[in-house]
JSON list of C-alpha atoms and ligand atoms in Angstrom, two decimals:
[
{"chain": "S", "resi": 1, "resn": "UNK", "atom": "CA", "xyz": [102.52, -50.33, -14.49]},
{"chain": "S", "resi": 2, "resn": "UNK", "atom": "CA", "xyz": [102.02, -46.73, -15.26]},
{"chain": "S", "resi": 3, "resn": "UNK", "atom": "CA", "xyz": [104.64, -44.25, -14.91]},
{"chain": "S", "resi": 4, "resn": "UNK", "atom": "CA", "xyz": [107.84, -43.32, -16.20]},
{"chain": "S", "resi": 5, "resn": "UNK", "atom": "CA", "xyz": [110.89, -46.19, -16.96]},
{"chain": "S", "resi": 6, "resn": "UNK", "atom": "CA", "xyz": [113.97, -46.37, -18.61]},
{"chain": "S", "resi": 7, "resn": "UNK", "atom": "CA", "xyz": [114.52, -42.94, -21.62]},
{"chain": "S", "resi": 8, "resn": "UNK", "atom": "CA", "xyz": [111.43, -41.75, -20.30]},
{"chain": "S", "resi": 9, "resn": "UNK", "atom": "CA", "xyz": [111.58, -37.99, -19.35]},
{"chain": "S", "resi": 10, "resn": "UNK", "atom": "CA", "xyz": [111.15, -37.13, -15.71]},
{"chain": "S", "resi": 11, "resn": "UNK", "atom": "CA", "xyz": [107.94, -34.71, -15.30]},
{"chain": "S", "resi": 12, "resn": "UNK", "atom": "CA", "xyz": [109.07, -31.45, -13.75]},
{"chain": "S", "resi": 13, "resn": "UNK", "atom": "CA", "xyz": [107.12, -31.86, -11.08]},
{"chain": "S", "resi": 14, "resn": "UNK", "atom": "CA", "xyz": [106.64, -29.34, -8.05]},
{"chain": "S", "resi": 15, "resn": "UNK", "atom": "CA", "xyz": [107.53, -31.03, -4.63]},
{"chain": "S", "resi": 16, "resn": "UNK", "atom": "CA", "xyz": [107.59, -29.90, -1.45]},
{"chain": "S", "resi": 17, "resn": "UNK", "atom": "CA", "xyz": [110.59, -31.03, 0.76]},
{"chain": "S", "resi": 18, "resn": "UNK", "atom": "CA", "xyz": [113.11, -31.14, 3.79]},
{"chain": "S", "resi": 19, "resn": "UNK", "atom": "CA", "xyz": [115.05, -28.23, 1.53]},
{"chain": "S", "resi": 20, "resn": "UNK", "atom": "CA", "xyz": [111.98, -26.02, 0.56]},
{"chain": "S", "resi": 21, "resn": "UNK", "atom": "CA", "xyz": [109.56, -26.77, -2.33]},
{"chain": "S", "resi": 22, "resn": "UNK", "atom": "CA", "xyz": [111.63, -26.24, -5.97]},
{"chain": "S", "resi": 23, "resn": "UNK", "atom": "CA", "xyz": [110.56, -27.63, -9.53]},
{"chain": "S", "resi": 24, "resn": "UNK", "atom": "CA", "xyz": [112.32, -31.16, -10.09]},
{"chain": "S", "resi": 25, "resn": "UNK", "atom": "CA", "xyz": [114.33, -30.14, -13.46]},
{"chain": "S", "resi": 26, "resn": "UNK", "atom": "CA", "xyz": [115.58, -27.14, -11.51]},
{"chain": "S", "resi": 27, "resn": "UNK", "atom": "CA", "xyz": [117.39, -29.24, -8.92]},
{"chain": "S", "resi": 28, "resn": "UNK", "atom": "CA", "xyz": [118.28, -32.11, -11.41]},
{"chain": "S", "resi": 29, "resn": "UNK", "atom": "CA", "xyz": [119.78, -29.05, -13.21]},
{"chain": "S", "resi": 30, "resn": "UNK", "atom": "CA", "xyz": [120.96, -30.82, -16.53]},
{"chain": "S", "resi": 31, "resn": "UNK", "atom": "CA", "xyz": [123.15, -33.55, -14.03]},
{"chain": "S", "resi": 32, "resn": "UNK", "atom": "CA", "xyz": [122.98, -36.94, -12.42]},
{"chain": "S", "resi": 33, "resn": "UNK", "atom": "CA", "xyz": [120.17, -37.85, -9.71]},
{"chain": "S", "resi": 34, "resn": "UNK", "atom": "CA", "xyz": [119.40, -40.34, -7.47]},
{"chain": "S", "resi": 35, "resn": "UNK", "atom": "CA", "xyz": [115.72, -40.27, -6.71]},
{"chain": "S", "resi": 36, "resn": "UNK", "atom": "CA", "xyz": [114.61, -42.95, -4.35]},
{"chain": "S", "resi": 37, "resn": "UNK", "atom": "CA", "xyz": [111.29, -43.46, -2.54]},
{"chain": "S", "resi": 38, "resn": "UNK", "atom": "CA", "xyz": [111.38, -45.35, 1.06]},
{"chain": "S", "resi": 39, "resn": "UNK", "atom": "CA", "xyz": [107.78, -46.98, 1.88]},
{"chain": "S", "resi": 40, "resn": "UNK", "atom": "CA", "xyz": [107.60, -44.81, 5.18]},
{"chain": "S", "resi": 41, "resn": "UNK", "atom": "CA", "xyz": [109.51, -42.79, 8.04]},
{"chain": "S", "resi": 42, "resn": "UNK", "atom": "CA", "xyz": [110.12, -44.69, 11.35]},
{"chain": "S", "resi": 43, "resn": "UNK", "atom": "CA", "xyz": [110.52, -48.16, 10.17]},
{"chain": "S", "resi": 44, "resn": "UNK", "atom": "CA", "xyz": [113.26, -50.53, 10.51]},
{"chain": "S", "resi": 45, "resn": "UNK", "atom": "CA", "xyz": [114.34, -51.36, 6.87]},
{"chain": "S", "resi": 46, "resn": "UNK", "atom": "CA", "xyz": [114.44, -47.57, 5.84]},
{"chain": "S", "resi": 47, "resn": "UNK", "atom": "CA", "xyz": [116.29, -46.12, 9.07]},
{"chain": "S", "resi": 48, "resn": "UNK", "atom": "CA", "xyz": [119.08, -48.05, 7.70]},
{"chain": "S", "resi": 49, "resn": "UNK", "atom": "CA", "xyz": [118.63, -47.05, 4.47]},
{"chain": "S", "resi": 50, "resn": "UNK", "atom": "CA", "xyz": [118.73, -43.49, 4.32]},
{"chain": "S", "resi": 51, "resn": "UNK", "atom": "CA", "xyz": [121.71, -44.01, 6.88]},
{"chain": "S", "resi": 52, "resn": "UNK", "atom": "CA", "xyz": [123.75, -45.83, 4.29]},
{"chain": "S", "resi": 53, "resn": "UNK", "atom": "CA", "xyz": [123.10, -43.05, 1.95]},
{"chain": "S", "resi": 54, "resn": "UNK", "atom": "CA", "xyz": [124.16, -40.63, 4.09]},
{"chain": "S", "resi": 55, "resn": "UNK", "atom": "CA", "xyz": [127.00, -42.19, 4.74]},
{"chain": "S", "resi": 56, "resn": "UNK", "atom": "CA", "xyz": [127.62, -42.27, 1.33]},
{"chain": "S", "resi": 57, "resn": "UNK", "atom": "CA", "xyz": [127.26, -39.17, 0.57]},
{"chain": "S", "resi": 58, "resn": "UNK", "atom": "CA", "xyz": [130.54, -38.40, 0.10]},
{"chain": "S", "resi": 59, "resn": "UNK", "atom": "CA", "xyz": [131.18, -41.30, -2.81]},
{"chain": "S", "resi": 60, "resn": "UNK", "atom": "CA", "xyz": [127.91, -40.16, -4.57]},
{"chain": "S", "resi": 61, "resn": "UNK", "atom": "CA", "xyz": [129.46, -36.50, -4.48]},
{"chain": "S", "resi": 62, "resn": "UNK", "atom": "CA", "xyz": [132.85, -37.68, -6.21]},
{"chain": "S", "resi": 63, "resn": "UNK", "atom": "CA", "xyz": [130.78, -38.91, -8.94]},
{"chain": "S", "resi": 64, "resn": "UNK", "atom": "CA", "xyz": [128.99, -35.07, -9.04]},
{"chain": "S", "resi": 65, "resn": "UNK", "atom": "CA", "xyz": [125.67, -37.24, -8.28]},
{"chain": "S", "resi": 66, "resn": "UNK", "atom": "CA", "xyz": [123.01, -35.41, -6.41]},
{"chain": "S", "resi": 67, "resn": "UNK", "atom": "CA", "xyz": [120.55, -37.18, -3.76]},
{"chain": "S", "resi": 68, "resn": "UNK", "atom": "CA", "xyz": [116.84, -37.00, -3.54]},
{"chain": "S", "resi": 69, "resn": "UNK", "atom": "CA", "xyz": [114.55, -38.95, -1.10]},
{"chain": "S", "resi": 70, "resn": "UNK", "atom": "CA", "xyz": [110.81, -39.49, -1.59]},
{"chain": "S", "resi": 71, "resn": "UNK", "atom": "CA", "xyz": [108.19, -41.20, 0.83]},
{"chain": "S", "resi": 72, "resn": "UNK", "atom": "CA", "xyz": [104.52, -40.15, 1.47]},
{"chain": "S", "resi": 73, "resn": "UNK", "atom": "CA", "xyz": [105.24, -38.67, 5.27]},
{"chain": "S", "resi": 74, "resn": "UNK", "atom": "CA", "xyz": [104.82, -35.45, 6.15]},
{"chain": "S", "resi": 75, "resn": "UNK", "atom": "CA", "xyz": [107.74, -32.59, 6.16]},
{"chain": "S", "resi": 76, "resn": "UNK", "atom": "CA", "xyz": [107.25, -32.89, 10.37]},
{"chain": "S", "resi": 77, "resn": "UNK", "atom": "CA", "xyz": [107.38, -36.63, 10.27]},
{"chain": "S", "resi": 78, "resn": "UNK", "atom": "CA", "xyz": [111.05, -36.09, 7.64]},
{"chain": "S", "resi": 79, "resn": "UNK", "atom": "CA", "xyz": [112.16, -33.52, 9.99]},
{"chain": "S", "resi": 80, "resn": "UNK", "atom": "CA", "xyz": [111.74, -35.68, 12.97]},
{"chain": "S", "resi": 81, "resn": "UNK", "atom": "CA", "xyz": [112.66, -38.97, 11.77]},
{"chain": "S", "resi": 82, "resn": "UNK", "atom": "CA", "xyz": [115.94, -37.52, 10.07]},
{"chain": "S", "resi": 83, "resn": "UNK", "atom": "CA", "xyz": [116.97, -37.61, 13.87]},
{"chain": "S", "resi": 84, "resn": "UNK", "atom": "CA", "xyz": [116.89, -40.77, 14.40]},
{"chain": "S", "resi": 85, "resn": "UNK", "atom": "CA", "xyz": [118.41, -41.45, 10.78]},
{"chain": "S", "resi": 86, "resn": "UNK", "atom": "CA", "xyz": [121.48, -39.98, 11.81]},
{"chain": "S", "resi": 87, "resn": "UNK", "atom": "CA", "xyz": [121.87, -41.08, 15.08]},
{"chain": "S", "resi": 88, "resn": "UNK", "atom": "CA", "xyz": [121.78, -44.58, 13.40]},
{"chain": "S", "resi": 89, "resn": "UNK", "atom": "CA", "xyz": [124.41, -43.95, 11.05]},
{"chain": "S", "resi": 90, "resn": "UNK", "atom": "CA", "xyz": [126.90, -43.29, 13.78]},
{"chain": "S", "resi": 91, "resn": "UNK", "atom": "CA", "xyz": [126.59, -39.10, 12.72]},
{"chain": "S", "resi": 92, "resn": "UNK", "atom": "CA", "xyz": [126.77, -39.06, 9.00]},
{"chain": "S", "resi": 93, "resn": "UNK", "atom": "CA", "xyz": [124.34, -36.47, 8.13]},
{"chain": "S", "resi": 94, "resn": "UNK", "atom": "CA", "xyz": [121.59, -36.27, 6.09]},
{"chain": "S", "resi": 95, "resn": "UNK", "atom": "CA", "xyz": [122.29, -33.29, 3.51]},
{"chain": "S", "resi": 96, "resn": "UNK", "atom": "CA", "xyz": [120.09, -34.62, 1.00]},
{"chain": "S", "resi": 97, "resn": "UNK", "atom": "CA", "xyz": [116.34, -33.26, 0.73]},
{"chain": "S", "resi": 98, "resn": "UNK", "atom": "CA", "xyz": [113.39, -35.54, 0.77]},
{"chain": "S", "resi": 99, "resn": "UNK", "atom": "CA", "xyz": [110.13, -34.84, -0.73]},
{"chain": "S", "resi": 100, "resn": "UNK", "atom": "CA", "xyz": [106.78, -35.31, 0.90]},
{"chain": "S", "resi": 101, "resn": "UNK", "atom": "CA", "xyz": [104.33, -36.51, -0.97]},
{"chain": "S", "resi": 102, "resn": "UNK", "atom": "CA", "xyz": [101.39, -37.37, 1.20]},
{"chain": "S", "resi": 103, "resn": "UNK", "atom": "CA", "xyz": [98.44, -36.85, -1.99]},
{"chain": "S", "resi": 104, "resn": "UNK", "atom": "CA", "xyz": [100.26, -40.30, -3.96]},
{"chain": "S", "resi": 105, "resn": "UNK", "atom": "CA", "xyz": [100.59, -37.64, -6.93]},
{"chain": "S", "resi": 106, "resn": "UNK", "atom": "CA", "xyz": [104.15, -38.22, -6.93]},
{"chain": "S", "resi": 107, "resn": "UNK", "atom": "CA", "xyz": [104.95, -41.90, -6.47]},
{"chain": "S", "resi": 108, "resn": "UNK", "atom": "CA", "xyz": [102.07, -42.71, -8.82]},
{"chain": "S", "resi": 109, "resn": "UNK", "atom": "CA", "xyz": [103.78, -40.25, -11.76]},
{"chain": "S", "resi": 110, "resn": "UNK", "atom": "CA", "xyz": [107.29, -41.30, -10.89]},
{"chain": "S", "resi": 111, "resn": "UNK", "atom": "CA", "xyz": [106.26, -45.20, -11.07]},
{"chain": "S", "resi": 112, "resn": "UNK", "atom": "CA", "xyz": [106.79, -45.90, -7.52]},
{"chain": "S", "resi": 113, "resn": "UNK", "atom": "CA", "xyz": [103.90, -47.32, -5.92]},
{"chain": "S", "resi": 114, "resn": "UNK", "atom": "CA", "xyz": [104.12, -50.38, -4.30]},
{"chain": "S", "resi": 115, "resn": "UNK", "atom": "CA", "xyz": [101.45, -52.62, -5.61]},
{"chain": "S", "resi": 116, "resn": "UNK", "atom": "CA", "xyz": [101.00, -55.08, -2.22]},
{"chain": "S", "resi": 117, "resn": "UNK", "atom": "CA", "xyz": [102.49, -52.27, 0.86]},
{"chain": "S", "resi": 118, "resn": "UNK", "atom": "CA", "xyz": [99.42, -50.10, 1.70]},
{"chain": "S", "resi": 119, "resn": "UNK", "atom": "CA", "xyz": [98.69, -48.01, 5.49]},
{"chain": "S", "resi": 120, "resn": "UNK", "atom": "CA", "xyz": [96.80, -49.51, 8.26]},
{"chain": "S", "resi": 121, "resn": "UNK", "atom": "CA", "xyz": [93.42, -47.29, 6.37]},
{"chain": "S", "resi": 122, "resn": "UNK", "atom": "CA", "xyz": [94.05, -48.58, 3.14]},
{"chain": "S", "resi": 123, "resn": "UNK", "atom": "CA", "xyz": [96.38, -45.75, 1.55]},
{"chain": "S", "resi": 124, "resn": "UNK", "atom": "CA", "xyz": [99.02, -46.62, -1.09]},
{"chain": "S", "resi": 125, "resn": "UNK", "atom": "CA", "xyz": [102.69, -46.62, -0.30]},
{"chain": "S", "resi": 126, "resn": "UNK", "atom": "CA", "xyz": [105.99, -46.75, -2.29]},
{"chain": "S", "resi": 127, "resn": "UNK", "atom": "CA", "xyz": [107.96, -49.93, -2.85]},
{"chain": "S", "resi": 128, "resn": "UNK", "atom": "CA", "xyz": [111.83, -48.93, -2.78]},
{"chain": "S", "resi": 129, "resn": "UNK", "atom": "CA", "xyz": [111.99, -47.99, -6.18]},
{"chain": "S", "resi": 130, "resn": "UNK", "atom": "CA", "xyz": [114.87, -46.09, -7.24]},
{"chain": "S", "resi": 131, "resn": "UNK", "atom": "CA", "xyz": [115.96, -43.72, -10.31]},
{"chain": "S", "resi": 132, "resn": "UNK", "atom": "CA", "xyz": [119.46, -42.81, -11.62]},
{"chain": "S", "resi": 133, "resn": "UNK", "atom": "CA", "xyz": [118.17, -39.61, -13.77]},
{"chain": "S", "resi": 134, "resn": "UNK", "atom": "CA", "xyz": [121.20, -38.46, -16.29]},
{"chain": "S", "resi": 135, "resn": "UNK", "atom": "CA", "xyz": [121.65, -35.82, -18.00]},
{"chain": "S", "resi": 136, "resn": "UNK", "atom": "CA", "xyz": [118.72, -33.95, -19.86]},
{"chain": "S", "resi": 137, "resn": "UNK", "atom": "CA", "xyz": [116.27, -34.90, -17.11]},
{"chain": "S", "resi": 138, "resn": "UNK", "atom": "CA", "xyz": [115.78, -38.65, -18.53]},
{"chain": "S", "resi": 139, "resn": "UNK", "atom": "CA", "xyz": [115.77, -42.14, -16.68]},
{"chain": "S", "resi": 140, "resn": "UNK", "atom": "CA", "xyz": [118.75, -44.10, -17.19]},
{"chain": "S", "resi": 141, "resn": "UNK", "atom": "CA", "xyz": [118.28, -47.07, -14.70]},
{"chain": "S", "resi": 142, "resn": "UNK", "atom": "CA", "xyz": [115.62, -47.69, -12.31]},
{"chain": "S", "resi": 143, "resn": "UNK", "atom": "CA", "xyz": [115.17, -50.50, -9.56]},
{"chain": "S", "resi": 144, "resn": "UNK", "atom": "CA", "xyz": [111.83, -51.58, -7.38]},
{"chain": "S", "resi": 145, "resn": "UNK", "atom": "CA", "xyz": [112.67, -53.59, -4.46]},
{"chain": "S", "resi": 146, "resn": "UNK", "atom": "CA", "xyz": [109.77, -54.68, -2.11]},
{"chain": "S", "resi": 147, "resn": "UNK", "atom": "CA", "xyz": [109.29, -53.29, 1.61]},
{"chain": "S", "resi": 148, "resn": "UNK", "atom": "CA", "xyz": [111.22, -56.57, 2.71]},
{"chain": "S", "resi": 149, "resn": "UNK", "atom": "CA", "xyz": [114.33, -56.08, 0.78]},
{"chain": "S", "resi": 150, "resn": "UNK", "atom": "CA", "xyz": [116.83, -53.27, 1.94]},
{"chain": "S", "resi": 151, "resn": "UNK", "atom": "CA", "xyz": [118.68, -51.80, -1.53]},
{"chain": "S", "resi": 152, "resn": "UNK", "atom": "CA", "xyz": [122.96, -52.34, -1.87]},
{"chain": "S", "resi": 153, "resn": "UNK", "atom": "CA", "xyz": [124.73, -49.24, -1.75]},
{"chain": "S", "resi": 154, "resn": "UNK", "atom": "CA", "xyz": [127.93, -50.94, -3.26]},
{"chain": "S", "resi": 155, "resn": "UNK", "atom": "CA", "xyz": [125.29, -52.24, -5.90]},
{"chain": "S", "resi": 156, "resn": "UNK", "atom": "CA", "xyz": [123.75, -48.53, -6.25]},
{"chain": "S", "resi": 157, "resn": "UNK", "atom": "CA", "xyz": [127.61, -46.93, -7.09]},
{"chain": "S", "resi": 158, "resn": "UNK", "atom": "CA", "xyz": [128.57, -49.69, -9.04]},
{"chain": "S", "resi": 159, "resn": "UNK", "atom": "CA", "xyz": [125.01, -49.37, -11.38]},
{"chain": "S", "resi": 160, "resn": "UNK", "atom": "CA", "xyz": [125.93, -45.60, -11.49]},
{"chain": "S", "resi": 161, "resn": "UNK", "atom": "CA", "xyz": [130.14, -46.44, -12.64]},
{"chain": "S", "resi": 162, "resn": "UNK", "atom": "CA", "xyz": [128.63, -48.37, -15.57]},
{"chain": "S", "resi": 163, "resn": "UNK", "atom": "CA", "xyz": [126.01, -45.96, -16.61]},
{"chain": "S", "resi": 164, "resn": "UNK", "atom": "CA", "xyz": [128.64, -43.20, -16.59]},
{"chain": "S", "resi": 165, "resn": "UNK", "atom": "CA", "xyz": [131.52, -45.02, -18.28]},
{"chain": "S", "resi": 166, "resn": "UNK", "atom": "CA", "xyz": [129.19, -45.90, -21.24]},
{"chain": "S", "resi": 167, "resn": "UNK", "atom": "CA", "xyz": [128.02, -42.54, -21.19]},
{"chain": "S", "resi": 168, "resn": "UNK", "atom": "CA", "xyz": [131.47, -41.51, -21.89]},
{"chain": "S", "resi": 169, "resn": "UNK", "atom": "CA", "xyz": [132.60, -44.28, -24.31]},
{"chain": "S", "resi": 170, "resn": "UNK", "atom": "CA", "xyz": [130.40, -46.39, -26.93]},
{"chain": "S", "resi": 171, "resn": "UNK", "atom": "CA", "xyz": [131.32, -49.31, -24.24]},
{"chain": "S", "resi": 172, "resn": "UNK", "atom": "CA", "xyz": [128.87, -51.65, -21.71]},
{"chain": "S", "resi": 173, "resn": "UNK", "atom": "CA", "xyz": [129.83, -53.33, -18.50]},
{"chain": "S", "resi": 174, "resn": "UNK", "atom": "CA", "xyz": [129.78, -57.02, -18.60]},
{"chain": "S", "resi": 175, "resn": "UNK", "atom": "CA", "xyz": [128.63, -59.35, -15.67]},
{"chain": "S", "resi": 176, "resn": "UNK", "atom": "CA", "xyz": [129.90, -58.15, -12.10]},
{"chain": "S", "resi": 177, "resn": "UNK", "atom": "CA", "xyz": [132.19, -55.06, -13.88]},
{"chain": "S", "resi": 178, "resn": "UNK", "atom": "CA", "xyz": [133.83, -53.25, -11.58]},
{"chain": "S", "resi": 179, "resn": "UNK", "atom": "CA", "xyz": [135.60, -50.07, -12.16]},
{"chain": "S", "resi": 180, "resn": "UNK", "atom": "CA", "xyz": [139.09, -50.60, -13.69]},
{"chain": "S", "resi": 181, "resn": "UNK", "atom": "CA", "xyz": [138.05, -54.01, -15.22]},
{"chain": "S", "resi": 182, "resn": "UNK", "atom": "CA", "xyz": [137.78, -54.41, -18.66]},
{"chain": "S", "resi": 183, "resn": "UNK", "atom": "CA", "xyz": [134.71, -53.39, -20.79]},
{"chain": "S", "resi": 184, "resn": "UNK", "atom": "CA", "xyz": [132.80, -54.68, -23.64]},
{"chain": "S", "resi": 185, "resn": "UNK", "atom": "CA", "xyz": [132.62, -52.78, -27.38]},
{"chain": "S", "resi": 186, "resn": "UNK", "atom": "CA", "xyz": [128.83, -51.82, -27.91]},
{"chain": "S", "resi": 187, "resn": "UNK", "atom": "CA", "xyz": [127.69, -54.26, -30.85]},
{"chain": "S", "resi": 188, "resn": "UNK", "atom": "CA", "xyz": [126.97, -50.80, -32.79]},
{"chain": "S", "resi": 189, "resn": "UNK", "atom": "CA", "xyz": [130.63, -50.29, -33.59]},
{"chain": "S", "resi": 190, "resn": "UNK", "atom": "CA", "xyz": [132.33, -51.73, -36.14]},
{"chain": "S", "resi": 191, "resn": "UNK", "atom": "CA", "xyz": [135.71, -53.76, -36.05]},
{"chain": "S", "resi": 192, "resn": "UNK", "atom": "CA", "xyz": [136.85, -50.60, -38.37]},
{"chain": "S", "resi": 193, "resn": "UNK", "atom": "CA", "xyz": [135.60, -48.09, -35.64]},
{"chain": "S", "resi": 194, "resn": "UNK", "atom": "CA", "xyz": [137.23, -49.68, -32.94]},
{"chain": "S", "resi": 195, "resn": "UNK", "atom": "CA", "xyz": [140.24, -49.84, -33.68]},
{"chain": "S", "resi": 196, "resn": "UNK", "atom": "CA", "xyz": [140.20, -46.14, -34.53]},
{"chain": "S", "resi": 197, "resn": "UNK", "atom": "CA", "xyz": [137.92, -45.09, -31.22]},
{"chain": "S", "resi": 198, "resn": "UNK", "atom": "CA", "xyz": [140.32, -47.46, -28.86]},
{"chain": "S", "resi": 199, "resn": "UNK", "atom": "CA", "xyz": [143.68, -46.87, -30.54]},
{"chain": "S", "resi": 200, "resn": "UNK", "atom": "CA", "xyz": [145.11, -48.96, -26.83]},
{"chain": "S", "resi": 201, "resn": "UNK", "atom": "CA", "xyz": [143.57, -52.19, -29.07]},
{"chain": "S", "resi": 202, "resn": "UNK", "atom": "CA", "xyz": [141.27, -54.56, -27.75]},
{"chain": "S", "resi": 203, "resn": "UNK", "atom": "CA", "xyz": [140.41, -58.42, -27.27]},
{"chain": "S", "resi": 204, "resn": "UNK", "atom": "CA", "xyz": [137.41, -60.25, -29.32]},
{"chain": "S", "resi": 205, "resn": "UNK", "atom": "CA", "xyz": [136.94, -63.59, -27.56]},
{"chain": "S", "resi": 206, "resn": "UNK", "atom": "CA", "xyz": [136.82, -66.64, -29.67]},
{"chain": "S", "resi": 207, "resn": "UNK", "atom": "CA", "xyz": [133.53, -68.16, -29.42]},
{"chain": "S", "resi": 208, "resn": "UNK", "atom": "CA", "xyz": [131.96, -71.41, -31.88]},
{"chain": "S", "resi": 209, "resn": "UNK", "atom": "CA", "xyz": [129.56, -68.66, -33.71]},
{"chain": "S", "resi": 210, "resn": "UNK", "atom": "CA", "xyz": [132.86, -66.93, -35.02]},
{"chain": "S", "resi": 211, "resn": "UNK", "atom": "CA", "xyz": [130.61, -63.62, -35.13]},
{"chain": "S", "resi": 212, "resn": "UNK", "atom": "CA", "xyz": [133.04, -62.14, -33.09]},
{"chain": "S", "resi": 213, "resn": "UNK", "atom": "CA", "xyz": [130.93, -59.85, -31.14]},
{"chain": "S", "resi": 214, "resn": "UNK", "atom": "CA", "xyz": [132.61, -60.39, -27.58]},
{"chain": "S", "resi": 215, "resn": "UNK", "atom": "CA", "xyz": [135.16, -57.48, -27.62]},
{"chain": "S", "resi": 216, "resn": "UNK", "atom": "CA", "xyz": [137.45, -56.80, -24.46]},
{"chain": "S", "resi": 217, "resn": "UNK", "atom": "CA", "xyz": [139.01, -53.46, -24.27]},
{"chain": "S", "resi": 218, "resn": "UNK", "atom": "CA", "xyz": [140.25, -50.60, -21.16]},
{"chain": "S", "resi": 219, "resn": "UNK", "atom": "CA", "xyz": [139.15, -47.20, -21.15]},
{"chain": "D", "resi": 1, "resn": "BEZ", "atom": "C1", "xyz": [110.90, -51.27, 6.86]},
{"chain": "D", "resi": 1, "resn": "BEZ", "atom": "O1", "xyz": [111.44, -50.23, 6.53]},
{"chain": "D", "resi": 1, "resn": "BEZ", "atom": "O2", "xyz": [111.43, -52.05, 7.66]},
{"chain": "D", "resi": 1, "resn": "BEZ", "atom": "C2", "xyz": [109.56, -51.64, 6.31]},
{"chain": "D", "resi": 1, "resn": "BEZ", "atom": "C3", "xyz": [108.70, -50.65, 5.85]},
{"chain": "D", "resi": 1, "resn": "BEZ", "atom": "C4", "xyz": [107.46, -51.01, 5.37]},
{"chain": "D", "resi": 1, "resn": "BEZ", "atom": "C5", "xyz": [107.09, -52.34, 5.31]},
{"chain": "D", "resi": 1, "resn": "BEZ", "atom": "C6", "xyz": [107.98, -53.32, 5.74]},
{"chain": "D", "resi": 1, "resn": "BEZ", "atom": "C7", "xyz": [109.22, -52.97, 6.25]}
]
């Protein structure tokens, strides 16, 4: 599929949105993003979507994460539907812009095109793809859903946790991490190096290959 993936460098596109047009790099500005496309305004699935996000807003701030939505509607159709977005969400607002994008330039260069959704006249939509941008303007997770399947917020902040924590240590998250559960040593580092980068110790669990590569510690 073309389009950008994981370490690829996000284009700094121009887009026009809810908050004015700006240059993407400009509003990533050297933090973390969530970019995420919806396939279309007024629909069931995605009212509830951009609701949860609103009404996460807050949690996504904590973590100094900005928010930016994507579908191929018009700014009028946004503007409109935004309405209905928050009256859904019992009031949260929706303080995040949301780019139109109805030429396809965008979704096609951002890898979000959903191969099977397309309009009543045969016009491509977006799946529910999302992007965690980092630092530097570069992908460091990305998920495509189908229309059918609504995203996990939970699942969104958790993704975001990990990515973050091992941006901060030389650790990854093992199956179902949560914050404030252990992590695991990145193979990269030594025995040597670890006990010098976690001086609090650590675990390495005792498997038959002996190659002791399964290494427990907190940070
Ligand atoms: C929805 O948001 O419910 C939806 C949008 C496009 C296709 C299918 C479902």
């Amino acid at each position: 599929m073309p389009g950008i993936t994981i370490g690829d460098t996000v284009p700094n596109l121009e887009v026009e949105t809810t908050h004015g047009k700006f240059k993407l790099h400009h509003y990533f500005a050297n933090g973390w993003t969530i970019l995420f496309s919806h396939p279309g305004d007024f629909t069931p699935v995605c009212t509830t979507e951009l609701g949860a996000m609103a009404a996460y807003t807050e949690e996504f701030k904590k973590r100094g994460v900005k928010l930016l939505g994507l579908s191929c509607d018009d700014i009028a159709s946004h503007n409109e539907w935004i309405k209905d977005v928050e009256a859904y969400s019992g009031g949260h607002k929706v303080t995040y812009p949301i780019i139109a994008d109805p030429k396809r330039e965008i979704i096609k260069q951002l890898n979000m095109v959903d191969p099977d959704e397309k309009t009543p006249n045969g016009q491509q939509l977006p799946s529910r793809a999302l992007h965690i941008i980092g630092p530097n303007n570069m992908v460091k997770l990305s998920f495509l859903y189908p229309a059918s399947t609504g995203r996990n917020m939970d699942e969104i902040v958790r993704a975001l946790d990990s990515l973050q924590k091992a941006a901060k240590h030389k650790v990854a998250t093992p199956v179902n991490w949560k914050p404030n559960d252990k992590v695991v040593i990145s193979p990269s580092v030594n025995d040597d190096e670890a006990k010098k980068m976690f001086p609090q110790g650590f675990e390495t669990a005792d498997l038959p290959s002996k190659k002791g590569y399964l290494r427990f510690t907190q940070v």
